[in-house]
Short mmCIF file of C-alpha atoms in Angstrom, two decimals:
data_model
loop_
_atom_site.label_atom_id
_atom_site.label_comp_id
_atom_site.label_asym_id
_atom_site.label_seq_id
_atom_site.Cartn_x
_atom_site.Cartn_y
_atom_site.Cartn_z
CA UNK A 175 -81.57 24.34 -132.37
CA UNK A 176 -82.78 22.12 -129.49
CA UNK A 177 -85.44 19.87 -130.19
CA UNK A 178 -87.24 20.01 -127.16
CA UNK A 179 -90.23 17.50 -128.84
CA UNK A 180 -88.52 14.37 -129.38
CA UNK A 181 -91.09 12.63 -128.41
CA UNK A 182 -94.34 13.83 -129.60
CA UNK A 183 -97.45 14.48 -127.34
CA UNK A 184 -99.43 10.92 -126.88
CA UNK A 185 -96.65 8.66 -127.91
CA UNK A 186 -95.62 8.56 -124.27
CA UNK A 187 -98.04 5.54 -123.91
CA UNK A 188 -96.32 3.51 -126.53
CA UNK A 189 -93.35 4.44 -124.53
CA UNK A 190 -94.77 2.98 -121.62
CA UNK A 191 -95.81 0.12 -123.67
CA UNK A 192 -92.32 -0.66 -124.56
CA UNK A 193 -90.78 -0.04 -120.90
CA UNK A 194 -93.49 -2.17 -120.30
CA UNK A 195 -92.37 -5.15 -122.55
CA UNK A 196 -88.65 -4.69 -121.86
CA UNK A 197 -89.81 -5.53 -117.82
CA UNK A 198 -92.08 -8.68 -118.66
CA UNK A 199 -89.28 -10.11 -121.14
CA UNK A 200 -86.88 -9.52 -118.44
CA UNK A 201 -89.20 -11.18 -115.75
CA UNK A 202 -89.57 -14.23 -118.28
CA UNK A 203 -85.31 -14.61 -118.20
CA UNK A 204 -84.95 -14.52 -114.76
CA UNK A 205 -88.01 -16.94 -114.23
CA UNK A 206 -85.89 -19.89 -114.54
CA UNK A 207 -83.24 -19.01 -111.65
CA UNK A 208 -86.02 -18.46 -109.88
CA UNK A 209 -87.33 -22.25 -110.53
CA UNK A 210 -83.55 -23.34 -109.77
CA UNK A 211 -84.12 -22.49 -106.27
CA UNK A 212 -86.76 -25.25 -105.14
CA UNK A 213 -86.77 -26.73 -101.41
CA UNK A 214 -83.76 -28.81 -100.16
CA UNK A 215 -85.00 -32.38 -100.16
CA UNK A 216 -83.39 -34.12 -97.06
CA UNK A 217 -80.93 -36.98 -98.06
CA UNK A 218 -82.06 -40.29 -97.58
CA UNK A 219 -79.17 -42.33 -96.84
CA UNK A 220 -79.50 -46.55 -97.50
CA UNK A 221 -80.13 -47.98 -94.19
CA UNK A 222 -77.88 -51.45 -93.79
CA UNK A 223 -78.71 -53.78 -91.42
CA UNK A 224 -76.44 -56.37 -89.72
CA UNK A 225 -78.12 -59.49 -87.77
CA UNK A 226 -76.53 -61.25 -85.04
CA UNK A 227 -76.06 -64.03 -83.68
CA UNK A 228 -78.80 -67.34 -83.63
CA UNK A 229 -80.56 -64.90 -85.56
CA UNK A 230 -80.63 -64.55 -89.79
CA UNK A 231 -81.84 -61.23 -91.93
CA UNK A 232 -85.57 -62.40 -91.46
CA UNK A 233 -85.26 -60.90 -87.62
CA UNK A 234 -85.28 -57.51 -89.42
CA UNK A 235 -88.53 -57.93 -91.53
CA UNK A 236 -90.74 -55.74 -89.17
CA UNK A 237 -88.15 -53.07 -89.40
CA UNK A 238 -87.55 -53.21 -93.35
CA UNK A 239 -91.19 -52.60 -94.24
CA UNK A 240 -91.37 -49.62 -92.02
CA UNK A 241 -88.72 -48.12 -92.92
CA UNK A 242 -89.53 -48.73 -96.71
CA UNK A 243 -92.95 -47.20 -96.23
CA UNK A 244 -91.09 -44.12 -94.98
CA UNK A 245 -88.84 -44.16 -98.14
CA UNK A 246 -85.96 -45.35 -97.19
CA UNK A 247 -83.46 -47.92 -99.33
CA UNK A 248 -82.50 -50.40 -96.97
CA UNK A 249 -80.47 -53.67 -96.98
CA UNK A 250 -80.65 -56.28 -94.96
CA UNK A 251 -77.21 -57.81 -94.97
CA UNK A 252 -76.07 -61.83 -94.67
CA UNK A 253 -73.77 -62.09 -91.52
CA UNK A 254 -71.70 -64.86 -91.88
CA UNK A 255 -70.74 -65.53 -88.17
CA UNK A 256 -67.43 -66.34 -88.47
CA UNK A 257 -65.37 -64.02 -86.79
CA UNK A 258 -65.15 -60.19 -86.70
CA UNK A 259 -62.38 -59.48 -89.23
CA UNK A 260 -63.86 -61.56 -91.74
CA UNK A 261 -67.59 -60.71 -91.11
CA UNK A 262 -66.28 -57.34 -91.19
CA UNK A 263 -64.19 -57.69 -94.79
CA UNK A 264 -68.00 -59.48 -95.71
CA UNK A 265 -69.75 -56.20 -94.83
CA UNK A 266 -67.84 -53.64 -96.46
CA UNK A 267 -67.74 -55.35 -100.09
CA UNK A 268 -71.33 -54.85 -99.15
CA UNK A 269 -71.07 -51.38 -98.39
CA UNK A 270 -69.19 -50.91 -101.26
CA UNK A 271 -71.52 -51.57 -103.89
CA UNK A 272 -73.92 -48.97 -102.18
CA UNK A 273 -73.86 -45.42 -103.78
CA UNK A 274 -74.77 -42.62 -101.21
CA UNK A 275 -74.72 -42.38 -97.79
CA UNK A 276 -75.11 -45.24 -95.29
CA UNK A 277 -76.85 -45.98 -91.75
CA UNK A 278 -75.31 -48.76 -90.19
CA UNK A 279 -77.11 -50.86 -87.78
CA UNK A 280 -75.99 -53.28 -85.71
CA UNK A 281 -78.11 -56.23 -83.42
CA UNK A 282 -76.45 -58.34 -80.41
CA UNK A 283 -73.07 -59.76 -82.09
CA UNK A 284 -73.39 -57.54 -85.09
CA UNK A 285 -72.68 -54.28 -83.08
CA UNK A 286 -69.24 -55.67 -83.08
CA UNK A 287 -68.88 -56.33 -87.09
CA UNK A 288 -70.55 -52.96 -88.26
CA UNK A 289 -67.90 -51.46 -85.38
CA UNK A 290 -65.06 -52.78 -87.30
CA UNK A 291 -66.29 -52.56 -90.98
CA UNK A 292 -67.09 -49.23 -90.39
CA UNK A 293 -64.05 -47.51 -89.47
CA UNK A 294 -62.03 -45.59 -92.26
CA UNK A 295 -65.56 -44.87 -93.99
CA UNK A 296 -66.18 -41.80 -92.25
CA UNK A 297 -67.16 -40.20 -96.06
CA UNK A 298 -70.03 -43.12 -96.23
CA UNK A 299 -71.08 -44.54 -93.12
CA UNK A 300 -72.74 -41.26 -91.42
CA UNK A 301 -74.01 -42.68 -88.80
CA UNK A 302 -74.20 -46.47 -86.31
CA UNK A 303 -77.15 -47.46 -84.19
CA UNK A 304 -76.37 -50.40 -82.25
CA UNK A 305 -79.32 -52.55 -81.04
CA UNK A 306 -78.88 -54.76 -78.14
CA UNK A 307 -75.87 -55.10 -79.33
CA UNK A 308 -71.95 -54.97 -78.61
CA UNK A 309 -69.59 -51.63 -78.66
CA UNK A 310 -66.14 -53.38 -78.42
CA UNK A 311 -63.36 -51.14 -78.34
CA UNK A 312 -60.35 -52.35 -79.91
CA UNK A 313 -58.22 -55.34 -78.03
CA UNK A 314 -62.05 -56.42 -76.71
CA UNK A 315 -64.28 -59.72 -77.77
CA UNK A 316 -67.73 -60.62 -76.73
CA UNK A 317 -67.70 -62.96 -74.93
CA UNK A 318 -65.26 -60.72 -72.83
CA UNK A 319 -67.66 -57.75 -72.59
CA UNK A 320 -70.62 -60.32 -71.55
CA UNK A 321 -69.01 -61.53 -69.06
CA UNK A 322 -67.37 -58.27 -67.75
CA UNK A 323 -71.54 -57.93 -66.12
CA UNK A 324 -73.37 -60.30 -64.06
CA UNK A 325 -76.96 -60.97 -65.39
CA UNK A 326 -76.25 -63.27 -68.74
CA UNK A 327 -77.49 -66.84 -68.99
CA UNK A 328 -76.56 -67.61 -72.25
CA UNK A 329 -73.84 -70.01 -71.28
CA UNK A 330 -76.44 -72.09 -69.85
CA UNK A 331 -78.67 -71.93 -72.89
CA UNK A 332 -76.15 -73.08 -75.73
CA UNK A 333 -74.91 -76.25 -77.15
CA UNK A 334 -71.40 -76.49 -79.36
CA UNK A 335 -71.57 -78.42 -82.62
CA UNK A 336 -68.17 -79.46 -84.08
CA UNK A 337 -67.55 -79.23 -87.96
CA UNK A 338 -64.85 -80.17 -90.47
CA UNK A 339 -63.87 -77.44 -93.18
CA UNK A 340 -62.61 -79.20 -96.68
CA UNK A 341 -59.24 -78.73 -95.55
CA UNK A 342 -58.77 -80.71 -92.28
CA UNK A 343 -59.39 -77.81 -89.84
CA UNK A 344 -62.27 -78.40 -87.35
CA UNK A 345 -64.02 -75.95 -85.57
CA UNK A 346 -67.25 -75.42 -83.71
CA UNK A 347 -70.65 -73.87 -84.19
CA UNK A 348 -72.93 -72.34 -81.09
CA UNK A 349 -76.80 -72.87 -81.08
CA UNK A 350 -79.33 -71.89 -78.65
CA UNK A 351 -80.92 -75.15 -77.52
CA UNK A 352 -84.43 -75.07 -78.98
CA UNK A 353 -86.32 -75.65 -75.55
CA UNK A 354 -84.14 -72.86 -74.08
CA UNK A 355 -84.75 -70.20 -77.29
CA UNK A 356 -87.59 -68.52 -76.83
CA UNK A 357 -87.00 -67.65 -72.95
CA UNK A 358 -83.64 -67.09 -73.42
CA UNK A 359 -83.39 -64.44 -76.41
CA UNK A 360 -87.07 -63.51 -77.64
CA UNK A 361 -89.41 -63.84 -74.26
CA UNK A 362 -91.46 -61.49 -75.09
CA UNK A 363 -92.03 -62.50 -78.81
CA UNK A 364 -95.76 -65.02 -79.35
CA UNK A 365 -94.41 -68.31 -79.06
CA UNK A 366 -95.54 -69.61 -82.52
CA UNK A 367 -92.64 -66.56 -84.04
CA UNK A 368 -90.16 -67.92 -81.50
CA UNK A 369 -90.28 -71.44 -82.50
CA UNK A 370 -90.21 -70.83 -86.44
CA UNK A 371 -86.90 -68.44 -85.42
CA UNK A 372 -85.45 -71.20 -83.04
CA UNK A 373 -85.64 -73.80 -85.89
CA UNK A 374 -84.18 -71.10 -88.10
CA UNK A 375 -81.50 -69.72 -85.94
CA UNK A 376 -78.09 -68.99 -87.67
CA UNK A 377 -75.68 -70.51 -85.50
CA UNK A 378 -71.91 -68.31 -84.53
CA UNK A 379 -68.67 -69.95 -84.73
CA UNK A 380 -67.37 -69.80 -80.99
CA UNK A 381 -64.22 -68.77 -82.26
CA UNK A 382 -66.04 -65.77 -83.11
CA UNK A 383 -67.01 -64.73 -79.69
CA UNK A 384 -63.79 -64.83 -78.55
CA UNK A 385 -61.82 -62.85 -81.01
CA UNK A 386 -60.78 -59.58 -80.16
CA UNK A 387 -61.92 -56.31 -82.51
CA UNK A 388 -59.12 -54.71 -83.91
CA UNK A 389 -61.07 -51.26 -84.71
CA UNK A 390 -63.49 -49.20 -82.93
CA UNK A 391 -65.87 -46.99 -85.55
CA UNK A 392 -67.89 -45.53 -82.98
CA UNK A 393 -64.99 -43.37 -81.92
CA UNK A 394 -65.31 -41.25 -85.00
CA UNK A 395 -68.58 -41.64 -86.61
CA UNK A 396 -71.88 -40.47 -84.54
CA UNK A 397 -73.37 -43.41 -82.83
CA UNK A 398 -77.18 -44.06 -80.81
CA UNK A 399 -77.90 -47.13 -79.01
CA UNK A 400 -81.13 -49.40 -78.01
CA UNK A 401 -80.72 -50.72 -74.67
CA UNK A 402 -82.74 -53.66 -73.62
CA UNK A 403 -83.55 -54.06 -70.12
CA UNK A 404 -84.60 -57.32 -70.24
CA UNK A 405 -81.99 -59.03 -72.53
CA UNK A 406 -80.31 -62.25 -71.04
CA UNK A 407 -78.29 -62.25 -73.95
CA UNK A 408 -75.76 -59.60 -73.03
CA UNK A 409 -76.35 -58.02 -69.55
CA UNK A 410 -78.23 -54.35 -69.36
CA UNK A 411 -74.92 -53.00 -67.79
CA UNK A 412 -73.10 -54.03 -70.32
CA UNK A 413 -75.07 -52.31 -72.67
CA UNK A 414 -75.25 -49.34 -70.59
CA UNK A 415 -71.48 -49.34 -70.16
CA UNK A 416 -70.98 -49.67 -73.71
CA UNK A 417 -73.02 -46.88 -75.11
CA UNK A 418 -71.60 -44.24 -72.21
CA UNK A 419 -68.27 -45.20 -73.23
CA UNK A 420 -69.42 -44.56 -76.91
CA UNK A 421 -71.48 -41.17 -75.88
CA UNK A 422 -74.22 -43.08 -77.92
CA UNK A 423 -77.77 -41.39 -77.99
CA UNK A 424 -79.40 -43.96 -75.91
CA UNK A 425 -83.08 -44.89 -75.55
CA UNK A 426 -83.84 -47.76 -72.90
CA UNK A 427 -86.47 -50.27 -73.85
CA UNK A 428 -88.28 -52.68 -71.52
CA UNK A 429 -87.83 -55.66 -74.08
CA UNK A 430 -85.83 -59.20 -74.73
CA UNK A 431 -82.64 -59.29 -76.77
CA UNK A 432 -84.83 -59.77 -80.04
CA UNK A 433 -86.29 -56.31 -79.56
CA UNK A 434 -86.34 -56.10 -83.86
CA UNK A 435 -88.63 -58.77 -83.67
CA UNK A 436 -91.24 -57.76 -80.34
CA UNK A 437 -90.33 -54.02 -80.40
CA UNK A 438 -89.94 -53.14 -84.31
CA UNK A 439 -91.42 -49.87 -84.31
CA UNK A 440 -89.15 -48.87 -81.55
CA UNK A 441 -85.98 -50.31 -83.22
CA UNK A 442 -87.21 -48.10 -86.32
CA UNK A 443 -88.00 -45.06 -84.82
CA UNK A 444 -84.00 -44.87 -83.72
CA UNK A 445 -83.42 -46.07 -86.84
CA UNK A 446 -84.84 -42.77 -88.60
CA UNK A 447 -83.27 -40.39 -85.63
CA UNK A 448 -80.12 -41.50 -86.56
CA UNK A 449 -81.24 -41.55 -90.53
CA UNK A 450 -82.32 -37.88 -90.15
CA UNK A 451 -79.10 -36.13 -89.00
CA UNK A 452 -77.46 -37.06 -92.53
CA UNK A 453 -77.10 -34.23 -94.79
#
C-alpha cells in the first residue's frame, strides 16, 4: 500500500524550517567567494627619478613630496655624470633592487641615461617621462642634439675644470659659472633657491656630452614629455623634435630648464599621467 501521508499534516513547517537552514548554511559557504571579489586596487608603480646635469637629487624635492602625499614610492636616484653607458650601468643596479613596476623620469641630460638604462626592461620600466630633457636615438650625443637647434646659450655660460683620476688619466668637468646660473638654467626660480643650487650644482664630465647613446628605450616602452619653452639649456625645437620623433605625450610649459624646481606641480602632474596607465 501507498503511503500517501509521509509527511504528516503541520510538520510541513519544520520542513520549511529545515529548507530554510540548508539555504542560510549554504549562503554562509559561499560568503567568502563573495569577499574574494573586492575592488581592483590600481598598481602603484615606484616612481625613479634621474637628475641632470649642474643639477643633484635635491632639484626633485618639490616633486618627491607630492608625489609621496599621493602614495607613491619614489626614488630619487644619484647621477653620476660621467658618461651615458656608465650612468646608465649606475641606474639599472638601481632599478634592480626595486621590486614592482617602475616610472622612469628623466630631467635635461638624464633623458639620455634613463633612455639607455631602460631598454631591455620592457617587463619593469612601464613607462618614461622625459623633462626638459634629451631623447637621443642611438648613434646621437647631446651636445649633438643641442646644437642640431638654434636658441641654446649654454656654451657661453660654462667653464671646464680639468681633473686627474688616481691612475694618470685627466679629464674635465663642466660648471655653469655662478653669475651666469640662475639666468641661464632656473630664471624663473626666486633668486635666493638659485644661488643655494648654483653653489650646489653637480658638475658633467664633458666627455659625457659628447658620447653617443648606444640604445634608444623610448622606441619600445610608452613615453610623455615636458617641453619647456623657455629653456636655454637645450633649445624648445629640440625638445619638440625629440618628443615627435618619440610620439611622446607632450605637454608644453612656459618655464626655464629647471621646471622641477619653478614648475613642480606641473612636472608631477605628468608624472602621475604616465604613473596611471600601469596595470
Amino acid at each position: 500500500m501507498r503511503n500517501t501521508h509521509l509527511v504528516r499534516p503541520g510538520s510541513r513547517y519544520a520542513l520549511l524550517g529545515i529548507t530554510a537552514a540548508v539555504g542560510l548554511s549554504l549562503a554562509a559557504v559561499t560568503l567568502p567567494a563573495a569577499a574574494e571579489a573586492a575592488p581592483h586596487h590600481p598598481v602603484r608603480p615606484t616612481i625613479v627619478l634621474e637628475h641632470g646635469a649642474f643639477a643633484d637629487a635635491a632639484s626633485w624635492d618639490g616633486v618627491v613630496a607630492r608625489l609621496q602625499r599621493a602614495g607613491y614610492p619614489v626614488v630619487s636616484a644619484a647621477n653620476p655624470l660621467r658618461g651615458p653607458a656608465s650612468d646608465a650601468a649606475y641606474l639599472r643596479s638601481v632599478l634592480n633592487h626595486i621590486d614592482g613596476p617602475v616610472v622612469l623620469v628623466g630631467h635635461s641630460y638624464g633623458g639620455t641615461v634613463i633612455s639607455q638604462a631602460a631598454a631591455g626592461l620592457e617587463n619593469k620600466v612601464k613607462a618614461l617621462v622625459y623633462i626638459a630633457a634629451f631623447l637621443p636615438d642611438e648613434g646621437e650625443s647631446s651636445i649633438g642634439l643641442t646644437d642640431k637647434f638654434p636658441g641654446s646659450t649654454l656654451g657661453q655660460a660654462v667653464e671646464s675644470v680639468d681633473y686627474v683620476l688616481p691612475d694618470g688619466d685627466q679629464g674635465a668637468d663642466v660648471y655653469i659659472k655662478p653669475e651666469k646660473f640662475r639666468s641661464q638654467f632656473a630664471a624663473d626660480v626666486p633668486e635666493d633657491k638659485a644661488r643655494l643650487m648654483a653653489a650646489g650644482q653637480r658638475p658633467i664630465a664633458a666627455a659625457a656630452l659628447e658620447e653617443k647613446s648606444t640604445r634608444a628605450a623610448w622606441k619600445t616602452i610608452p613615453s610623455w614629455s615636458l617641453v619647456t619653452t623657455e629653456d636655454r639649456n637645450i633649445p624648445v625645437a629640440a625638445q619638440r623634435f625629440m618628443s615627435a620623433r618619440a610620439h611622446a605625450r607632450t605637454t608644453t610649459i612656459e618655464a626655464s630648464h629647471a621646471v622641477s624646481v619653478s614648475r613642480p606641480e606641473a612636472v608631477t602632474r605628468i608624472v602621475e599621467q604616465a604613473a596611471r596607465t600601469v596595470r
